[in-house]
CSV table of C-alpha atoms and ligand atoms in Angstrom, one decimal:
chain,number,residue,atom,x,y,z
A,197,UNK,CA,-13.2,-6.2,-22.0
A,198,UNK,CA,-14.2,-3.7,-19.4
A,199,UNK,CA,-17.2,-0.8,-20.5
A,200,UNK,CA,-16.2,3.0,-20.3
A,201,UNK,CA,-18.9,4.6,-18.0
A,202,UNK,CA,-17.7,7.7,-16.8
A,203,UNK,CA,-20.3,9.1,-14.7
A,204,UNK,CA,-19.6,6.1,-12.7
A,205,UNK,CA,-16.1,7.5,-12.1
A,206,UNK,CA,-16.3,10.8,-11.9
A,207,UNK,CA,-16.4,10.7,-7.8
A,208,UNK,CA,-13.0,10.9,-6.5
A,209,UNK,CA,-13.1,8.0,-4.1
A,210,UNK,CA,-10.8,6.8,-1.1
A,211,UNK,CA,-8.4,3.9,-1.9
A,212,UNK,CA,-9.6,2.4,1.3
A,213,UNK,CA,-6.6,0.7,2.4
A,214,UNK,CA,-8.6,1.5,5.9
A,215,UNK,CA,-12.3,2.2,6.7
A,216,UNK,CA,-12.3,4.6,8.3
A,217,UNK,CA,-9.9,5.9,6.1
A,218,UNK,CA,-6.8,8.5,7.0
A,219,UNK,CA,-9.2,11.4,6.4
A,220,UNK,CA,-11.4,10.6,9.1
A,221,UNK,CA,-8.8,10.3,11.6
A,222,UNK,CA,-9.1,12.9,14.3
A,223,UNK,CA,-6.3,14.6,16.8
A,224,UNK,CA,-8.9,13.0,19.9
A,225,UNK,CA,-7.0,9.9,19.5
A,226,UNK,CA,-3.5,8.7,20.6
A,227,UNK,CA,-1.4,7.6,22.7
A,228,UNK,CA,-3.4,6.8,25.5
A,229,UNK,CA,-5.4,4.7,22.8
A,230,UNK,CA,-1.9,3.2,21.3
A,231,UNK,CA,-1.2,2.3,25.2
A,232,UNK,CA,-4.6,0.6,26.0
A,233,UNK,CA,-4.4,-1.2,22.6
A,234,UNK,CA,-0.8,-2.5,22.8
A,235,UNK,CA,-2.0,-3.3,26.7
A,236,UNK,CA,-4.8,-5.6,25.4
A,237,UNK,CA,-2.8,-7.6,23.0
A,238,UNK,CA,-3.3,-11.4,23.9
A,239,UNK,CA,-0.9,-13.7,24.1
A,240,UNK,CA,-2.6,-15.7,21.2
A,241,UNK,CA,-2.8,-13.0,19.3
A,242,UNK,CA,-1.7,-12.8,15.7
A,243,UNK,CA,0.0,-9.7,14.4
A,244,UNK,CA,1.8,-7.9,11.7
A,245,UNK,CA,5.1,-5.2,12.5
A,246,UNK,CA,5.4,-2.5,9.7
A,247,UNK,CA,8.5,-0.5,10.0
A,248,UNK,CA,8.6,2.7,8.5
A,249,UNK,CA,11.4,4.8,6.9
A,250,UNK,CA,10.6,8.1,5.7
A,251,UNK,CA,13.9,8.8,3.5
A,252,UNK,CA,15.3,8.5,-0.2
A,253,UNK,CA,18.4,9.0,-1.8
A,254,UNK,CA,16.6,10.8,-4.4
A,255,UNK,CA,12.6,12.0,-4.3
A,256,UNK,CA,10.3,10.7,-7.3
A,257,UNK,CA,8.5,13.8,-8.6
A,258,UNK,CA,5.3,11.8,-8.5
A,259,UNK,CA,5.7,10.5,-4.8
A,260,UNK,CA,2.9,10.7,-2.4
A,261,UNK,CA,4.8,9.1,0.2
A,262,UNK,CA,5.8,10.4,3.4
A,263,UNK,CA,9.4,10.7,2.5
A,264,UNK,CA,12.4,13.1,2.7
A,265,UNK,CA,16.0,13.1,1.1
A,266,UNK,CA,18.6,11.2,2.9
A,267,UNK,CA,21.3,13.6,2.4
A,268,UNK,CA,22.2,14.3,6.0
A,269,UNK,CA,23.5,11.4,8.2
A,270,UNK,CA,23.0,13.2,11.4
A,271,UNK,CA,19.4,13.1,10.5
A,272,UNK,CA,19.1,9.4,9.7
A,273,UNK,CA,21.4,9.2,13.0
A,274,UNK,CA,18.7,10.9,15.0
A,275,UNK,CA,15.8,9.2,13.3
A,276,UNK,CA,17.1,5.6,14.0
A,277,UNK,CA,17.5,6.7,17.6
A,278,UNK,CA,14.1,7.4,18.1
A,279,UNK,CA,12.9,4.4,15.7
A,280,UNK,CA,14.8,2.3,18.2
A,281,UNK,CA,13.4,3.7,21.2
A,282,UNK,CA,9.8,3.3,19.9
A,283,UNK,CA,10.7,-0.1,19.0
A,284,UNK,CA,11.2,-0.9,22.8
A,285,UNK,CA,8.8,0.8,24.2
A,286,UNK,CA,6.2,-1.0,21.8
A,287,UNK,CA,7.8,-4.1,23.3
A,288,UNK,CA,7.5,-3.4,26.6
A,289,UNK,CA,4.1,-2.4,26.0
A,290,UNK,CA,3.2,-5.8,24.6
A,291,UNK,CA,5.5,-7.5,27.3
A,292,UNK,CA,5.9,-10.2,25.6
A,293,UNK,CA,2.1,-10.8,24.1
A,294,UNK,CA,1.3,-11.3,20.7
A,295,UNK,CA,3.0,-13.5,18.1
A,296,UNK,CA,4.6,-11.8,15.1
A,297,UNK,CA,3.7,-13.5,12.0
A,298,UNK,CA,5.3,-10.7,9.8
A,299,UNK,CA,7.8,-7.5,9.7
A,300,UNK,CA,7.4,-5.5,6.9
A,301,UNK,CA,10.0,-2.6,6.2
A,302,UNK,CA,8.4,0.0,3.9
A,303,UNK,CA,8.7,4.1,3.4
A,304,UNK,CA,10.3,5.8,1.5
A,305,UNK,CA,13.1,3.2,1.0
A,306,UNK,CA,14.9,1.3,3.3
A,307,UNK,CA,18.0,0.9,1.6
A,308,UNK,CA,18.2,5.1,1.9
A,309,UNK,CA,20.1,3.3,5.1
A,310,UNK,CA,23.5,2.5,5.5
A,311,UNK,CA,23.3,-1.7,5.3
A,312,UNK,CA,25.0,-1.7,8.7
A,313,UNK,CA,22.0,0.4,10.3
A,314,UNK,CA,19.7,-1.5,8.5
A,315,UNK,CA,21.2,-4.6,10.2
A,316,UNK,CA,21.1,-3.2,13.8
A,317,UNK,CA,17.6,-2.2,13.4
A,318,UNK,CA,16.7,-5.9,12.6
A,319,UNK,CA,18.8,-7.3,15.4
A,320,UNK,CA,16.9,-4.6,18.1
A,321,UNK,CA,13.6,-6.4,16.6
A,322,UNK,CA,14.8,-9.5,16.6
A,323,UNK,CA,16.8,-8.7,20.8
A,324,UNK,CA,12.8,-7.7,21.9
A,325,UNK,CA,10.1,-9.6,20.1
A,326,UNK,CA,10.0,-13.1,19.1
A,327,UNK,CA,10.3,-13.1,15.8
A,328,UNK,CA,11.0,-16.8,14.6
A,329,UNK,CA,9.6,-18.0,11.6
A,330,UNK,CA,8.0,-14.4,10.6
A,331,UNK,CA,7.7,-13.3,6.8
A,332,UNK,CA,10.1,-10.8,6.4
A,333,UNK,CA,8.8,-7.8,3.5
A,334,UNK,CA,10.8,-5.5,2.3
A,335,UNK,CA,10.8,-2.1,0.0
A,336,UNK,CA,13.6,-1.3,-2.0
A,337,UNK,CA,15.0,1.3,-4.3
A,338,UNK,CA,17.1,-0.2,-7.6
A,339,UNK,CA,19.2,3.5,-7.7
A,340,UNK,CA,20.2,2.8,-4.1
A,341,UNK,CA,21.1,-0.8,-4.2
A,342,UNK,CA,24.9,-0.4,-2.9
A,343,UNK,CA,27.1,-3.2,-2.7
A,344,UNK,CA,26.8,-3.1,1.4
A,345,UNK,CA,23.2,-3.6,0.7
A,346,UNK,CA,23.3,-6.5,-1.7
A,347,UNK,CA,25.9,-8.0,0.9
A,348,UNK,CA,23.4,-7.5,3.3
A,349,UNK,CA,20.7,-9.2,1.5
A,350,UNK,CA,22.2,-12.3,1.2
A,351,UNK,CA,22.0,-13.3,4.7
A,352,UNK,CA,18.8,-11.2,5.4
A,353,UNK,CA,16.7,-13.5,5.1
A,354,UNK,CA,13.8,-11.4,3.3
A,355,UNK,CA,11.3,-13.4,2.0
A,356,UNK,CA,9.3,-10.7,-0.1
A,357,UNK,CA,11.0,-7.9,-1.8
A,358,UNK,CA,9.1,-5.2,-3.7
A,359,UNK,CA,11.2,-3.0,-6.6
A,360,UNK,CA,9.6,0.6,-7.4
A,361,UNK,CA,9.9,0.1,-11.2
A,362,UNK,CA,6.7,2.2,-12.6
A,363,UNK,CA,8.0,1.9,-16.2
A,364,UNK,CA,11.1,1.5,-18.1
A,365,UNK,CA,10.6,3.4,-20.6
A,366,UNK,CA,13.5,5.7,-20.7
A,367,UNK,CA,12.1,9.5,-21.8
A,368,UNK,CA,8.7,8.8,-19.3
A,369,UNK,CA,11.3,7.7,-16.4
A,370,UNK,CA,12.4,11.5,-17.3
A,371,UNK,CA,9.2,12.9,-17.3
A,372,UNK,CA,8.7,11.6,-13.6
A,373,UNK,CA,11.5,12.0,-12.3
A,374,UNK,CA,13.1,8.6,-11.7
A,375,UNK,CA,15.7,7.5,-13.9
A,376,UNK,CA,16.7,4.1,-13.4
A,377,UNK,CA,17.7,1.7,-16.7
A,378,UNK,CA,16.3,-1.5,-17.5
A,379,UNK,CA,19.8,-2.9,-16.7
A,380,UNK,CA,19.9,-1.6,-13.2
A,381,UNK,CA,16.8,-3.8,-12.3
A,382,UNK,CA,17.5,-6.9,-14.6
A,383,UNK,CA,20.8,-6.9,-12.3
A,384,UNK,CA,19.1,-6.1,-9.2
A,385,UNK,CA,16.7,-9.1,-9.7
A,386,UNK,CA,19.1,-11.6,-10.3
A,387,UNK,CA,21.2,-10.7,-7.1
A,388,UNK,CA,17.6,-11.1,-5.5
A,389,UNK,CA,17.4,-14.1,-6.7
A,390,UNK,CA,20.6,-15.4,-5.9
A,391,UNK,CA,20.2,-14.4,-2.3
A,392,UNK,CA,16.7,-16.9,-2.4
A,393,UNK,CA,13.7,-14.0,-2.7
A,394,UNK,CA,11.2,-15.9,-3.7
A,395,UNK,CA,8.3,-13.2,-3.9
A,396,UNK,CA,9.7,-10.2,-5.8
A,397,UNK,CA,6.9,-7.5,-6.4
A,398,UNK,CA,7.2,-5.0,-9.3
A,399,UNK,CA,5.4,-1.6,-8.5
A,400,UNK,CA,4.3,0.0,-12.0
A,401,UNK,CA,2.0,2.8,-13.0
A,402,UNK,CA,-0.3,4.3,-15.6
A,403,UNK,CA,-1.6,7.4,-16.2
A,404,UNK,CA,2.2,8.8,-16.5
A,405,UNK,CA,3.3,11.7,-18.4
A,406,UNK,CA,4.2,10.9,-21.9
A,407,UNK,CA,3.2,7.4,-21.4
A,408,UNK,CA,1.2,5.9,-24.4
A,409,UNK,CA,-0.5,2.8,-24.8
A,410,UNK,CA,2.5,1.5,-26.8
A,411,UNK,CA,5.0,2.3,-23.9
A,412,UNK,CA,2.6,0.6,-21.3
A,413,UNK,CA,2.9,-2.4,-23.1
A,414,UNK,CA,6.5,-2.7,-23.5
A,415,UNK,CA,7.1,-1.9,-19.5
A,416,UNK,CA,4.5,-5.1,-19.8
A,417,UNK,CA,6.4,-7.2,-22.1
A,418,UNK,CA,9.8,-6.1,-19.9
A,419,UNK,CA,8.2,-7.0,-16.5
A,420,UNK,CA,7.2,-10.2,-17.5
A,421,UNK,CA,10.5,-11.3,-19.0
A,422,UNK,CA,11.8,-10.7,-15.5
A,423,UNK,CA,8.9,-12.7,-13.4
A,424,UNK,CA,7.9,-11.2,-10.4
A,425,UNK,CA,5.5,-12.9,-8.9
A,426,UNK,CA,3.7,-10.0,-7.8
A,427,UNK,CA,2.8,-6.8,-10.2
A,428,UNK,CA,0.9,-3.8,-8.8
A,429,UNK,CA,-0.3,-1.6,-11.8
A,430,UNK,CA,-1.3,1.6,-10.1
A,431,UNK,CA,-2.6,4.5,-11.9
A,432,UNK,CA,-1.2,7.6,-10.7
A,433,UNK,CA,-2.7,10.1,-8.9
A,434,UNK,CA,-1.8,13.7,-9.9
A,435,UNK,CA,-2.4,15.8,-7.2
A,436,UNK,CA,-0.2,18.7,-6.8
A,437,UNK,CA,-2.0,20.6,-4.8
A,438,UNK,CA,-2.0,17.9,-2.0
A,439,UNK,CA,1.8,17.0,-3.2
A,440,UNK,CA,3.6,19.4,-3.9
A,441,UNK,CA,6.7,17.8,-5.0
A,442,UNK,CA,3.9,16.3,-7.8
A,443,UNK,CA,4.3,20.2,-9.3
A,444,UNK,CA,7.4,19.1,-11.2
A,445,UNK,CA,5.4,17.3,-13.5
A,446,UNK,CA,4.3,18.9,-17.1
A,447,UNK,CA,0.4,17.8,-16.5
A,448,UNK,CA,0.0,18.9,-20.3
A,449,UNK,CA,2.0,15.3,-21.0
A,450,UNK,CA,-0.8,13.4,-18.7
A,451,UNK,CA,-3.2,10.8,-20.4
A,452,UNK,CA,-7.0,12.2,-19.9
A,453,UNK,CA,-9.5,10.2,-18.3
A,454,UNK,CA,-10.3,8.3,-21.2
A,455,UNK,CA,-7.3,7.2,-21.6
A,456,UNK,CA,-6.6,6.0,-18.4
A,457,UNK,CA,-9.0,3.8,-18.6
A,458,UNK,CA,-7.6,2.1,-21.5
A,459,UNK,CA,-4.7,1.5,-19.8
A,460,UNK,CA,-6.0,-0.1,-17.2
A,461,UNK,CA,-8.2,-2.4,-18.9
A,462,UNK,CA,-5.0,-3.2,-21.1
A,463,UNK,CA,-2.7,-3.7,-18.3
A,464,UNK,CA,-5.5,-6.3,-16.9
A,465,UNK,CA,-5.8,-7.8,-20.0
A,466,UNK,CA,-2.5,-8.4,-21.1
A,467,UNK,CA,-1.4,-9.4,-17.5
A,468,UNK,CA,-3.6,-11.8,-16.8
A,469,UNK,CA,-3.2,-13.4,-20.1
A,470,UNK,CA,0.3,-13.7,-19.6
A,471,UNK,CA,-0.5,-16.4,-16.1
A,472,UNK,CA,-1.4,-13.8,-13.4
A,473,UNK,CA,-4.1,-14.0,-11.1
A,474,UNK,CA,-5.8,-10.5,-10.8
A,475,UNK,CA,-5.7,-9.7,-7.4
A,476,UNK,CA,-8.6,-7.0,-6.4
A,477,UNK,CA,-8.1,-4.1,-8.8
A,478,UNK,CA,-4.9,-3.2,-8.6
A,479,UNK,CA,-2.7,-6.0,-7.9
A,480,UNK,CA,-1.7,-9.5,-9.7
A,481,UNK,CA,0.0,-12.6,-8.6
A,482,UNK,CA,1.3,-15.7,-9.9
A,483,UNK,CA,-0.5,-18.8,-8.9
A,484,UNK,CA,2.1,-20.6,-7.4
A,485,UNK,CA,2.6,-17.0,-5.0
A,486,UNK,CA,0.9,-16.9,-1.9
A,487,UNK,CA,-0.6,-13.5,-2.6
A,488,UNK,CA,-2.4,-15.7,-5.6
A,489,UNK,CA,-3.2,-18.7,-3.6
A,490,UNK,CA,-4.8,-15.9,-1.0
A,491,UNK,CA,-6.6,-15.0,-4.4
A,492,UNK,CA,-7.9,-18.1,-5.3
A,493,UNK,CA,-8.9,-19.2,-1.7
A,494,UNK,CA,-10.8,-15.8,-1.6
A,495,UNK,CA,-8.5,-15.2,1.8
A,496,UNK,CA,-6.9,-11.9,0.6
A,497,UNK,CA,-7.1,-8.9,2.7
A,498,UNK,CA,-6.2,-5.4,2.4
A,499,UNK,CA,-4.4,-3.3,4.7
A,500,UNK,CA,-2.1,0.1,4.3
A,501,UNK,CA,0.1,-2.1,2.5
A,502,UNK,CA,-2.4,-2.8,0.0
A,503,UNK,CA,-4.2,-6.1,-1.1
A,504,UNK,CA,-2.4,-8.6,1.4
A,505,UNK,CA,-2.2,-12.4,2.3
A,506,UNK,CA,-1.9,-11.4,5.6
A,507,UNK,CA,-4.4,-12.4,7.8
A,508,UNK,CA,-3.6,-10.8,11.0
A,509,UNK,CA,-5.9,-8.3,13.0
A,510,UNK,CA,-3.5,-6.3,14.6
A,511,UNK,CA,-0.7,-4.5,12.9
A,512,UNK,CA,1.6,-2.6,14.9
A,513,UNK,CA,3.4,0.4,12.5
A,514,UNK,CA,6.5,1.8,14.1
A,515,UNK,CA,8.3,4.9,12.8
A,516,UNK,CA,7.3,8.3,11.6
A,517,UNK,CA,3.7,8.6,9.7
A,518,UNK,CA,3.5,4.7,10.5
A,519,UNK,CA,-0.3,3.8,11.1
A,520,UNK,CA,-1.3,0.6,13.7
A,521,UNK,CA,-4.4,-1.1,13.3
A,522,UNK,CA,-6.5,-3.1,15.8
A,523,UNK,CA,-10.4,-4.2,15.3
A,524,UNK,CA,-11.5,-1.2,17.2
A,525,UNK,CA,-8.8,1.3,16.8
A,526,UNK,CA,-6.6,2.7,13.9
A,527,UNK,CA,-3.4,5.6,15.2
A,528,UNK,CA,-1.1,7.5,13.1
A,529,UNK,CA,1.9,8.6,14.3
A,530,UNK,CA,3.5,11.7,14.3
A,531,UNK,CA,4.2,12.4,10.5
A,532,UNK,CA,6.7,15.0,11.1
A,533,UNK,CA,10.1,13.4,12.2
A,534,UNK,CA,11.1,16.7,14.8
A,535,UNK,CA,8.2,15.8,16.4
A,536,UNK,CA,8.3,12.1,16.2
A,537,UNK,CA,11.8,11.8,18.0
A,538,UNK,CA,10.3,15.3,20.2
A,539,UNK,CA,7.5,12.0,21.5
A,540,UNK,CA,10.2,9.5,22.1
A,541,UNK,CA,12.6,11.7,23.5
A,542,UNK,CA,10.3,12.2,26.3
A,543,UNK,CA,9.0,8.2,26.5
A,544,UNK,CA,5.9,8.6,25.0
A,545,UNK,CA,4.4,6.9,22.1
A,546,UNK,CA,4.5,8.8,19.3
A,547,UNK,CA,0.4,8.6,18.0
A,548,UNK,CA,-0.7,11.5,16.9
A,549,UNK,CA,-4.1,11.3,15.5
A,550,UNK,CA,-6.6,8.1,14.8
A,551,UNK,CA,-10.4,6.9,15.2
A,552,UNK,CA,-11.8,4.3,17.2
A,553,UNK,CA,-13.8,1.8,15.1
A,554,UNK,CA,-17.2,1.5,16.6
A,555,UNK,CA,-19.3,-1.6,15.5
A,556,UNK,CA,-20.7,-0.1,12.8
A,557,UNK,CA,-17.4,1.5,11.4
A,558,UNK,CA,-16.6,-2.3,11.6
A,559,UNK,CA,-19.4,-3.7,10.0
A,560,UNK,CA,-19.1,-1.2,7.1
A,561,UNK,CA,-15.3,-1.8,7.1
A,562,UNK,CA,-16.3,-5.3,6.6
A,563,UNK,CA,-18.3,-4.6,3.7
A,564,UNK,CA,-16.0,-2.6,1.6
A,565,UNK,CA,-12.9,-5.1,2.2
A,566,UNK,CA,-15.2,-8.0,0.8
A,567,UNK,CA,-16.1,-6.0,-2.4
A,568,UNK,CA,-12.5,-4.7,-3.1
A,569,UNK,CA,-10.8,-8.2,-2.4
A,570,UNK,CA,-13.1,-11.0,-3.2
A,571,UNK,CA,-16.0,-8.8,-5.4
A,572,UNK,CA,-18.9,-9.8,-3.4
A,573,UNK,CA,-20.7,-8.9,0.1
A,574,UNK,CA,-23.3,-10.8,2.1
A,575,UNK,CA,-25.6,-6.9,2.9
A,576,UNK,CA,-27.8,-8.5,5.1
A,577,UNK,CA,-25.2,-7.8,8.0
A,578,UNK,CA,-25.7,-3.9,6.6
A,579,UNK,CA,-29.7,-4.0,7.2
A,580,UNK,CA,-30.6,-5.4,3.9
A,581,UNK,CA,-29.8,-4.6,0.0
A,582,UNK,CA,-33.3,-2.5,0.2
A,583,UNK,CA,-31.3,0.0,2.1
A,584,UNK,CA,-28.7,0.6,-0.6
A,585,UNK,CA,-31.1,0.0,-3.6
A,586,UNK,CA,-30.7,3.8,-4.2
A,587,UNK,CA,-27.4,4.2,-4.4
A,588,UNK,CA,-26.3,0.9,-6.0
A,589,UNK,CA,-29.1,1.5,-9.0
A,590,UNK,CA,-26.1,3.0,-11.2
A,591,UNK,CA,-24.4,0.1,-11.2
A,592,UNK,CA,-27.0,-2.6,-11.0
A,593,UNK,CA,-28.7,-0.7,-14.3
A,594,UNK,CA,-25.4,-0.8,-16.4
A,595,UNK,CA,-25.1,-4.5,-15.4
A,596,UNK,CA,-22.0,-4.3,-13.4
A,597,UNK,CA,-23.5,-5.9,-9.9
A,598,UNK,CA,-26.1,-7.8,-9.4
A,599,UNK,CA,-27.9,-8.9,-5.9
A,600,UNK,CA,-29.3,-12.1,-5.4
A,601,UNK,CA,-30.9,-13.3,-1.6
A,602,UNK,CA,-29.0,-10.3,-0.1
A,603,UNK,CA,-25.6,-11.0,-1.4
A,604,UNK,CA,-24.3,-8.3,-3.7
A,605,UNK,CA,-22.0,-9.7,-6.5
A,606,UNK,CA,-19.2,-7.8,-8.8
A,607,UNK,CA,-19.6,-9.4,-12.4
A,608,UNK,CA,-16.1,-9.5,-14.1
A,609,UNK,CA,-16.7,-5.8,-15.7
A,610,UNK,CA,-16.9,-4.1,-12.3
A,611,UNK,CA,-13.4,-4.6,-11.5
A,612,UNK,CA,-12.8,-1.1,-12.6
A,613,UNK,CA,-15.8,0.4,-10.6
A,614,UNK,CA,-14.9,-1.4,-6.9
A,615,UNK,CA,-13.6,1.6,-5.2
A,616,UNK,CA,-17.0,3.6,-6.6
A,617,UNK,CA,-19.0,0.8,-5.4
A,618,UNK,CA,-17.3,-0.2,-2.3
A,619,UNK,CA,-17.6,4.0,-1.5
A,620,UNK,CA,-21.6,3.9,-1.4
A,621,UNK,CA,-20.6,1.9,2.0
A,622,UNK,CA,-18.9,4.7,3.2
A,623,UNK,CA,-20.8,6.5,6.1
A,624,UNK,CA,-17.9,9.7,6.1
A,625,UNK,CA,-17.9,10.2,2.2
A,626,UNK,CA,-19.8,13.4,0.9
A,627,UNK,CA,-18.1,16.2,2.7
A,628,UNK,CA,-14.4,15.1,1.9
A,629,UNK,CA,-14.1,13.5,-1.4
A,630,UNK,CA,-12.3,16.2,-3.2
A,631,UNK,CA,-8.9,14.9,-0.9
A,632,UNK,CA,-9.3,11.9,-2.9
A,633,UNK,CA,-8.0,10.5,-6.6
A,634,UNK,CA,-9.5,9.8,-9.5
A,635,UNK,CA,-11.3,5.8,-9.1
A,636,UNK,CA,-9.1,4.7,-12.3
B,1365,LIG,S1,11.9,5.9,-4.1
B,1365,LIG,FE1,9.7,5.4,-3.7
B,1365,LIG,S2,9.3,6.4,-1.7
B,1365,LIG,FE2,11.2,7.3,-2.5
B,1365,LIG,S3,10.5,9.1,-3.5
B,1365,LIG,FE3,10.6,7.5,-5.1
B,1365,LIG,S4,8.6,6.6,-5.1
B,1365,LIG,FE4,8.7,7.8,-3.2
């Protein structure tokens, strides 16, 4: 069982599905970047596609997500017109270099779509990259899961489907503003299943309002009976000056820090009793799943999609907010869809702000992934463990690392402290944490 230290916790930390992460990007970087990145893609070169949709039929109170309401269908009109033209002008960028191992369709929720946009968009990707053989990921919403969607799911080939579940407990599916019954996703998963997903993820959270131990456990109990092969147990992140939208939430009804914790260390507990393989801190997997064979081969990586089996370098994110990633580059583009299609209207890729990764952004970068996905990190590449003897005494003193020959080692109990510990890598930290959550 994991010890309660919360001084250690107390930081705020990043959830470093970067380094540098998204508040260290700067406006000095691109397009022109974006260009000469895309430009030097090899034709060997392994990389990921993320597709981004920034709508939902109806907005979660306690979404941080770039999204917007899909109310309007001159808006999605607009937005897929632009989407489309990014897509091939990315593609003639690459002319033809790279392979695509994977396209991942994320936002928001892709099935805020009509199914029959949905399907063009995948032809247009299919018409101008080779996509053959690529693992195909995809987000979706149970509320919006129309029958032109579940028609188009059966020949769709997806080979990873993630549901946004957070719990099923009825009056805290109130509280956050996203009411969908137990039915609704029992339903959902066997059409899933019928169509051959073989990797369903469940998203769930704790830290919810009105969410007590007893509740967390049933969502548990639920989820299980179901069998995702993936379960990511996030705690949520209240944050309403940063989110607005978050405002709709009674914070009175929130579990304090304390209890949190608990729920976390239950959620661990009880999943990985019940067969799954924790996956960093956050995320579990079935053995049998190739998330959990990634675990167990200590090959899982973390991107913006979270902890990943994905082992490319280079992921290419197309749509509004979407963020690309290359060894020495990371761009955002254009968060705000006006000026998103304003970019592609005129040709131009539609980067907004970034950083370029400098060898020792790299080298940190390296660091921090290694303790958040496999719990250990070989320091000697950092200048020694002398050099971070200072910071990593509060953890080394309560027992929860421990540093032999240079090589820095997460014992079981720190799974709760990685983010704290992988932050006293983190060469930008000090002068913005306060834009962060809480580490549990
Ligand atoms: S469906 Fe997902 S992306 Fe959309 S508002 Fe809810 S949590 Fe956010």
């Amino acid at each position: 069982m994991w010890k309660y230290h919360p001084e250690l916790l107390e930081r705020p930390v990043p959830r470093y599905t970067s380094y540098p992460t998204a508040a260290d990007f700067n406006a000095s970087v691109g397009s022109p970047d974006l260009d000469r990145a895309l430009k030097n893609v090899r034709l060997c070169d392994d990389m990921s596609l993320y597709v981004h949709i920034p709508y939902c039929d109806q907005i979660c109170w306690y979404c941080g997500c770039n999204t917007d309401r899909a109310n309007r269908t001159h808006r999605l009109t607009a937005y897929m017109k632009a989407l489309f033209a990014e897509i091939d002008l990315v593609a003639a960028k690459l002319n033809h270099r790279g392979r695509v191992k994977r396209i991942a369709f994320g936002g928001g929720s892709p099935n805020a779509l009509f199914a029959g946009d949905f399907k063009a968009l995948l032809n247009q990707l299919k018409t101008v990259f080779q996509i053959d053989g690529a693992v195909l990921s995809i987000e979706l919403d149970p509320r919006s899961y129309s029958a032109e969607w579940q028609e188009l799911m059966v020949g769709a080939g997806m080979d990873n489907v993630s549901l946004g579940v957070q719990s099923f407990d009825p009056a805290v599916q109130a509280a956050i503003g996203r009411v969908q019954p137990l039915d609704m996703v029992t339903d959902m998963v066997a059409h899933l299943r019928a169509t051959g997903v073989t990797s369903l993820n469940f998203d769930l959270m704790y830290g919810l309002p009105d969410q007590t131990m007893d509740i967390l456990r049933k969502t548990l109990e639920q989820t299980i009976a179901l069998a995702p092969e993936r379960i990511a147990l996030f705690g949520y992140a209240h944050i309403p000056s940063l989110i607005p939208r978050q405002r709709q939430i009674d914070d009175t009804h929130l579990p304090d820090a304390r209890q949190r914790f608990d729920m976390a260390a239950f959620g661990y507990d009880f999943l990985t009793r019940a067969g799954y393989q924790p996956i960093g801190f956050d995320h579990f997997a079935l053995p049998g799943d190739p998330l959990g064979q990634a675990g167990a081969s200590g090959t899982v990586r973390r991107n913006f999609q979270g902890f990943t089996d994905d082992q490319s370098d280079i992921l290419i994110g197309m749509g509004a907010s979407a963020i690309s990633e290359f060894p020495d580059l990371i761009v955002q583009n254009e968060k705000n869809t006006g000026r998103y299609r304003a970019c592609l209207g005129q040709g131009q890729l539609p980067a907004a702000v970034g950083i370029s990764r400098n060898f020792n952004h790299q080298m940190h970068g390296a660091i921090i992934e290694q303790i958040l996905t496999n719990g250990e990190a070989d320091l000697a590449t950092l200048g020694g463990a002398a050099t971070y003897a200072g910071r990593l005494a509060p953890f080394i003193n309560r027992g929860l690392i421990e540093i032999v020959d240079q090589r820095m080692k997460l014992m079981p109990s720190a799974r709760p402290y990685a983010r704290s510990i992988a932050a006293t890598f983190d060469e930008f930290r000090g002068q913005t944490a306060g834009t962060f959550s809480q580490a549990v």
